[in-house]
mmCIF file of C-alpha atoms in Angstrom:
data_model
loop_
_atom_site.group_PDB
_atom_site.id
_atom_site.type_symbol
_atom_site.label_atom_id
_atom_site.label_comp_id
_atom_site.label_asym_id
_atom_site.label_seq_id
_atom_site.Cartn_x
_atom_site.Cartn_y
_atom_site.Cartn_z
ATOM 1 C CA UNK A 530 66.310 116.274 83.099
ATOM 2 C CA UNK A 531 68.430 119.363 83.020
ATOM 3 C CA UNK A 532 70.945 118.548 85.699
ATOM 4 C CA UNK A 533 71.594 120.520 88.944
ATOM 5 C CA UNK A 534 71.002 124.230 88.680
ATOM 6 C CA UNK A 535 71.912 126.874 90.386
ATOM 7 C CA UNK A 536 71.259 130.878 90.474
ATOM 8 C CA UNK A 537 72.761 133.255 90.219
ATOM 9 C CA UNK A 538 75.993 132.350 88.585
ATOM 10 C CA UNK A 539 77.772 134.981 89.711
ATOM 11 C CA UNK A 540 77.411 137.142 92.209
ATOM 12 C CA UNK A 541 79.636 140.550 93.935
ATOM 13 C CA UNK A 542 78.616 141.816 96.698
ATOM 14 C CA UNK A 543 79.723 144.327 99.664
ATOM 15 C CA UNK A 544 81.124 143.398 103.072
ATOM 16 C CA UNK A 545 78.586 142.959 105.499
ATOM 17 C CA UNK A 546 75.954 142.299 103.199
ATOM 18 C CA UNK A 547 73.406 139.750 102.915
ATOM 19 C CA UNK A 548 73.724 136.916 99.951
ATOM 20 C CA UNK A 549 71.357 133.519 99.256
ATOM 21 C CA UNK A 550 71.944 131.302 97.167
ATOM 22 C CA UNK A 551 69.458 128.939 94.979
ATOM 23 C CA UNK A 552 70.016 125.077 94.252
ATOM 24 C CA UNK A 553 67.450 122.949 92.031
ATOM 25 C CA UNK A 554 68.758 119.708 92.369
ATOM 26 C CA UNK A 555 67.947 116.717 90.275
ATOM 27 C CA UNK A 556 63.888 116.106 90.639
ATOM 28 C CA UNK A 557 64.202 111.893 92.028
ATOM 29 C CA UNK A 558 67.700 112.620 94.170
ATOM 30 C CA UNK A 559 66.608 112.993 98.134
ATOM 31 C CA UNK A 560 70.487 113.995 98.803
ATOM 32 C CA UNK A 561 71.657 117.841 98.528
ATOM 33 C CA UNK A 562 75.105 118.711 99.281
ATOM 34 C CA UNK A 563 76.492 122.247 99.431
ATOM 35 C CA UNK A 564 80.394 122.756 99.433
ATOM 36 C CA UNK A 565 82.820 125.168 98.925
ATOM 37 C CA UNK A 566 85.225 125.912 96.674
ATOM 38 C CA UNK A 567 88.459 128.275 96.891
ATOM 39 C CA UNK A 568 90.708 129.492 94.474
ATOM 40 C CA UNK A 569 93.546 126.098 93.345
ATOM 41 C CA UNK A 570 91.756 123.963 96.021
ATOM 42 C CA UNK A 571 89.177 120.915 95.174
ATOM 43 C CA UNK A 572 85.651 121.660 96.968
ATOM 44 C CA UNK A 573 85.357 121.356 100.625
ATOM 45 C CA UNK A 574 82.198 119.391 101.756
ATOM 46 C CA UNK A 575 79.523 122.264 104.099
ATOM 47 C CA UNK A 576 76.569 120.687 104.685
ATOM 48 C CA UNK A 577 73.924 117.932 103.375
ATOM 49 C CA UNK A 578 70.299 116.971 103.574
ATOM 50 C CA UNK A 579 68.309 114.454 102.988
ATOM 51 C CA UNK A 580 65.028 115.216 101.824
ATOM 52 C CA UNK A 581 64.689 117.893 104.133
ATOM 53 C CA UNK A 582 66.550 117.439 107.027
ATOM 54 C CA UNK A 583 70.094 118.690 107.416
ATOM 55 C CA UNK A 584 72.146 115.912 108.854
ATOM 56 C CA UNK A 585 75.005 117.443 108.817
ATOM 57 C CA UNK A 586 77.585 120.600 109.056
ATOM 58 C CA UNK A 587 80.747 121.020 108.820
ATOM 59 C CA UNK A 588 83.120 123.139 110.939
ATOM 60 C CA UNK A 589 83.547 125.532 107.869
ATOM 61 C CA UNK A 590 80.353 127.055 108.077
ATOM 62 C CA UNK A 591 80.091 129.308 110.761
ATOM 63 C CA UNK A 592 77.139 130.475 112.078
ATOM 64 C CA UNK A 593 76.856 133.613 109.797
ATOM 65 C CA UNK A 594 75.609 130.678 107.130
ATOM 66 C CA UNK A 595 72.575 128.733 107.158
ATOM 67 C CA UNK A 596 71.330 126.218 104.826
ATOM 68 C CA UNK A 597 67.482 125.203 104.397
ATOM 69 C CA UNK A 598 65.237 122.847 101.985
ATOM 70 C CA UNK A 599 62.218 122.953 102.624
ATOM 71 C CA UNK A 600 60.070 120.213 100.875
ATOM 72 C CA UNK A 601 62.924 118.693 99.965
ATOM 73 C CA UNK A 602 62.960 120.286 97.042
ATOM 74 C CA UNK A 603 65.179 123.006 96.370
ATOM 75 C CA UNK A 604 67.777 124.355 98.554
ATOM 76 C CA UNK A 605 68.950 127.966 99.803
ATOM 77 C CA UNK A 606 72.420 128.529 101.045
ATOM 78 C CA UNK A 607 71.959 131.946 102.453
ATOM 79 C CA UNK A 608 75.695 133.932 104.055
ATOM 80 C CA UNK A 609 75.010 136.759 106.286
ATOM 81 C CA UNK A 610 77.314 139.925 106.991
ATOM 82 C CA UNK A 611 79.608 138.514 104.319
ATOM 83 C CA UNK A 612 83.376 138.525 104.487
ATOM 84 C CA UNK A 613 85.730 138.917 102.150
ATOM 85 C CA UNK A 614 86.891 135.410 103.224
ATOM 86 C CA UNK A 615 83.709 134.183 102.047
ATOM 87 C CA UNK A 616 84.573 134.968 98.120
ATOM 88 C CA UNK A 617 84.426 131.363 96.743
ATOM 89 C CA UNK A 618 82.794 128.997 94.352
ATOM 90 C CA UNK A 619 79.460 127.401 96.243
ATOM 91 C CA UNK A 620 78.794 123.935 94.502
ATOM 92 C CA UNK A 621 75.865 122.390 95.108
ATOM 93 C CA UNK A 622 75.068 118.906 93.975
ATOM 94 C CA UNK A 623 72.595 115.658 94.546
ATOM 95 C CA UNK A 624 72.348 112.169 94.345
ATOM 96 C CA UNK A 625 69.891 109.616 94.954
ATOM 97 C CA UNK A 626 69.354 108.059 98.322
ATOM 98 C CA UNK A 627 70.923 104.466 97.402
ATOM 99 C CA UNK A 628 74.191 104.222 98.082
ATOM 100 C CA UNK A 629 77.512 103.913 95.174
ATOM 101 C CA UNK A 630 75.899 106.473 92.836
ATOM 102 C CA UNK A 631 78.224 109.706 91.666
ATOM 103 C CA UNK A 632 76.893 113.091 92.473
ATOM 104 C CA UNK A 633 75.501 115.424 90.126
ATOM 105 C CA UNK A 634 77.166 118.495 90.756
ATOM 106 C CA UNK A 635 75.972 122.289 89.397
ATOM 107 C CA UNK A 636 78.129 124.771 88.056
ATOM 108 C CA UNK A 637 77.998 126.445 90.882
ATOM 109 C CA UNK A 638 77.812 130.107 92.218
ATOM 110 C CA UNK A 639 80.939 132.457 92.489
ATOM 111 C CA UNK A 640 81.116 134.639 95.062
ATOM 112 C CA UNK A 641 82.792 137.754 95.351
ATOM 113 C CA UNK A 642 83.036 139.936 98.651
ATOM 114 C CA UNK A 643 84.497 143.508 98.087
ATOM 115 C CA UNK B 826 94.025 115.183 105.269
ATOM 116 C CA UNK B 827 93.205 113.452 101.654
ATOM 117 C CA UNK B 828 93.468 109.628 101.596
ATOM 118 C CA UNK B 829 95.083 110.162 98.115
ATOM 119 C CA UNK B 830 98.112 111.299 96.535
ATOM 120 C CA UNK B 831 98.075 112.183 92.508
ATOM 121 C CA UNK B 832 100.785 114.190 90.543
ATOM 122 C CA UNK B 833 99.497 117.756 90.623
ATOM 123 C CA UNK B 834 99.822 117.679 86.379
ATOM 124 C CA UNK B 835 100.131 116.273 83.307
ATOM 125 C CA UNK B 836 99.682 116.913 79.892
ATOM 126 C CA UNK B 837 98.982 114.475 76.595
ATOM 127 C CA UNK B 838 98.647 114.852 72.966
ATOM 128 C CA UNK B 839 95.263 114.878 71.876
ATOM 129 C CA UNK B 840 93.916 111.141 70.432
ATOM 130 C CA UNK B 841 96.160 109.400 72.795
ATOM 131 C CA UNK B 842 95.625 107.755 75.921
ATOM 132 C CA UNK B 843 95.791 109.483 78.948
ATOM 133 C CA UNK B 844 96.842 107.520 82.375
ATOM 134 C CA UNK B 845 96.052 109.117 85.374
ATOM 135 C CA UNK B 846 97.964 107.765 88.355
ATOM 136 C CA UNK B 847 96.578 107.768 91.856
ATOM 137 C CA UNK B 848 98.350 106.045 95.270
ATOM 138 C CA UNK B 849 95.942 105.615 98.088
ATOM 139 C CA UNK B 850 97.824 103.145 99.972
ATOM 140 C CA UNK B 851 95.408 102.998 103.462
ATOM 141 C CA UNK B 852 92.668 102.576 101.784
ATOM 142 C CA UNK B 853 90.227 99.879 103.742
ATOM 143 C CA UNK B 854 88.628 96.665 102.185
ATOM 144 C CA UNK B 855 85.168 98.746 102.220
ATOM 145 C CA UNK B 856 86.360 101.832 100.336
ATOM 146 C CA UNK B 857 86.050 102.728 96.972
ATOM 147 C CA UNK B 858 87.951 104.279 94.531
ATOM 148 C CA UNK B 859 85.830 107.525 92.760
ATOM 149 C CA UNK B 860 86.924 109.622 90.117
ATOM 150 C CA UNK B 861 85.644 113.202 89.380
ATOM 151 C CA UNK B 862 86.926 115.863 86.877
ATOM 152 C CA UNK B 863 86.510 119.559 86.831
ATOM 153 C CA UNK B 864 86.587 121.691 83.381
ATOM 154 C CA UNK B 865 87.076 125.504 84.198
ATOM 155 C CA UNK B 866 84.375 126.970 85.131
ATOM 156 C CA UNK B 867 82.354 124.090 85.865
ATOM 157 C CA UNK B 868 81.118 121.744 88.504
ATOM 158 C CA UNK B 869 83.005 118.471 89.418
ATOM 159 C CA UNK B 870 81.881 115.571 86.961
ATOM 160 C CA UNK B 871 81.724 111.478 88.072
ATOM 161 C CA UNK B 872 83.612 109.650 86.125
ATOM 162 C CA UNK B 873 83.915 106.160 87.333
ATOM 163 C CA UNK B 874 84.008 103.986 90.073
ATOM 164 C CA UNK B 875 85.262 100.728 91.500
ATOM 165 C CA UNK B 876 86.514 98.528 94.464
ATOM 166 C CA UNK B 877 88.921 95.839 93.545
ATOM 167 C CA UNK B 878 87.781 94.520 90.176
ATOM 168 C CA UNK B 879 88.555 97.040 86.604
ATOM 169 C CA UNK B 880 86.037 99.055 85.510
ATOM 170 C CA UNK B 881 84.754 100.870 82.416
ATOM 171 C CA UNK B 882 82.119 103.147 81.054
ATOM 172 C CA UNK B 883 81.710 105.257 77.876
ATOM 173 C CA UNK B 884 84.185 108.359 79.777
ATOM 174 C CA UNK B 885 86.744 106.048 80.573
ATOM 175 C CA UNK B 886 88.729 102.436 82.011
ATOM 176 C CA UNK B 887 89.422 102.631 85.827
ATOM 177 C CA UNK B 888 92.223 100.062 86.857
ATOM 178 C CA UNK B 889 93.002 99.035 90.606
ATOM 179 C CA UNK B 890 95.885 96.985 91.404
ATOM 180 C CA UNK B 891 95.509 93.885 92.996
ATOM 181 C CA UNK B 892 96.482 95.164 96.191
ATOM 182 C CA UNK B 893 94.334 98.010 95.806
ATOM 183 C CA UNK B 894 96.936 100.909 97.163
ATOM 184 C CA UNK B 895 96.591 102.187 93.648
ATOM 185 C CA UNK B 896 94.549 102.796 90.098
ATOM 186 C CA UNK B 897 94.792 104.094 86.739
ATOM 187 C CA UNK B 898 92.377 106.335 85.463
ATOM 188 C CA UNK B 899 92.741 105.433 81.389
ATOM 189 C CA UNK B 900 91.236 108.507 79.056
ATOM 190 C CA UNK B 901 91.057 106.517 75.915
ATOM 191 C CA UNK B 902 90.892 108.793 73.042
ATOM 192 C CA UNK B 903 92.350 112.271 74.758
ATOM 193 C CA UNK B 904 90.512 115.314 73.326
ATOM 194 C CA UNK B 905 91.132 118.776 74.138
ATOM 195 C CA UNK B 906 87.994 118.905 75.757
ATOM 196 C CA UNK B 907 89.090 116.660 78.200
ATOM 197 C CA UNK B 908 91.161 119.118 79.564
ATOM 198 C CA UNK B 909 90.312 119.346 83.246
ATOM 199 C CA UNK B 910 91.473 118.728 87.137
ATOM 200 C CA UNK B 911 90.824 115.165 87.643
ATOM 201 C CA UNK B 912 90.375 114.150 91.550
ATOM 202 C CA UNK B 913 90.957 110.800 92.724
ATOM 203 C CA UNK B 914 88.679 110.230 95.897
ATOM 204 C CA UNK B 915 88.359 106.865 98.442
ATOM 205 C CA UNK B 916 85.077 106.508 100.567
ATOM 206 C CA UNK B 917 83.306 104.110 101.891
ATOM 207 C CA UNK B 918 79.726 103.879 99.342
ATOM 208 C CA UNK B 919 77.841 104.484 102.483
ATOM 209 C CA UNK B 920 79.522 107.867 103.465
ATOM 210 C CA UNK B 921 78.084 110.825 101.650
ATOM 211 C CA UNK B 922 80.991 112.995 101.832
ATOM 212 C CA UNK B 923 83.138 113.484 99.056
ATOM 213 C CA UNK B 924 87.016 114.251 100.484
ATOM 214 C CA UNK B 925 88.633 115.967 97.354
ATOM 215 C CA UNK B 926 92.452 116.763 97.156
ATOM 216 C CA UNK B 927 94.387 119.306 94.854
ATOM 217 C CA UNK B 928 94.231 117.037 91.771
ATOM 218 C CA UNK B 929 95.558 116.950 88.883
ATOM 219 C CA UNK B 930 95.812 119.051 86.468
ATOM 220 C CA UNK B 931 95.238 117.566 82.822
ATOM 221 C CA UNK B 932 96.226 119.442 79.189
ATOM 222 C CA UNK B 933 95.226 117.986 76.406
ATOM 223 C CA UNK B 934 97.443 119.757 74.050
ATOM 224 C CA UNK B 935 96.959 119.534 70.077
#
């Protein structure tokens, strides 16, 4: 079991572009959570699924972003006509459906807006 | 609007025990008391877990007070590796969101 991955690791990119983002979560865990992460702040909670329907979003993610899993496998976390508010840390992370366990969380993808 | 309220640092000398304070005095009967760290660079890391009774694992000893408005996270045997934000979080087990707050900020100095 190699954790929760996700790709890239880093990315830049310029205003008004286009970015997606990859999570692999843990192969048994049916939970997927995507938050955010600013500069001196603790992650912000986005969005979750189980297997692969998203029961949830929060206010912070506007309707430039969009989050999918289809399969309920692996997740994309795609931005579009990026900000420069949007430079962050995305975490992604999973857990299995019973309830008490910790999250697995991946290192996460920073990104930068220019 | 975090449920907790930690000291935003602290620093200990490496091989000693580290204590961790955390107040969360609203917490409900059905919440419990999660601990995460964060090295640089990385993704947040569970720790621990408990409700009313102590708890430890092979990262650390989690202590709630009786009245359960506030814990101890014990680090054992500091290393500098165990440098890191550490985030003290309530929820109830059945609530899948994780409400972190600032933290605090450990050094493990030599």
């Amino acid at each position: 079991d190699t954790g929760v991955s996700q790709d890239p690791r880093h990315k830049i990119t310029k205003r008004g572009q286009n970015v997606t983002f990859r999570c692999d979560p843990i192969s048994e865990h049916n939970r997927l959570y995507w938050y955010r992460q600013t500069l001196g702040q603790g992650p912000e909670f986005l969005t979750y699924f189980q297997n692969e329907a998203q029961l949830e979003k929060s206010r912070l993610l506007s309707d430039r972003f969009s989050a999918e899993r289809p399969k309920g496998s692996f997740s994309t976390l795609e931005i579009q006509r990026t900000e420069q508010g949007d430079s962050a840390m995305y975490l992604c992370a999973s857990s299995p459906a019973q309830p008490g366990y910790g999250y697995t969380f991946g290192s996460g993808t920073r990104l930068t807006v220019v | 609007d975090a449920k907790t309220t930690q000291p935003p640092s602290m620093d200990c000398a490496e091989g000693r025990a580290a204590n961790l304070p955390c107040n969360h005095s609203t917490i409900s009967g059905n919440e419990y008391v999660y601990w995460y760290r964060q090295i640089h660079s990385q993704g947040p890391q569970y720790i621990i877990h408990g409700l009313k009774n102590n708890e430890t694992n092979e990262m650390a000893s989690l202590i709630i007070t009786e009245d359960r408005k506030s814990s101890t996270l014990i680090l054992p045997h500091a290393t500098l590796r165990d440098t890191a934000v550490y985030y003290c979080i309530v929820r109830v087990v059945s609530d899948y969101k994780l409400s972190f707050g600032a933290g605090t900020t450990v050094t493990v100095r030599a």
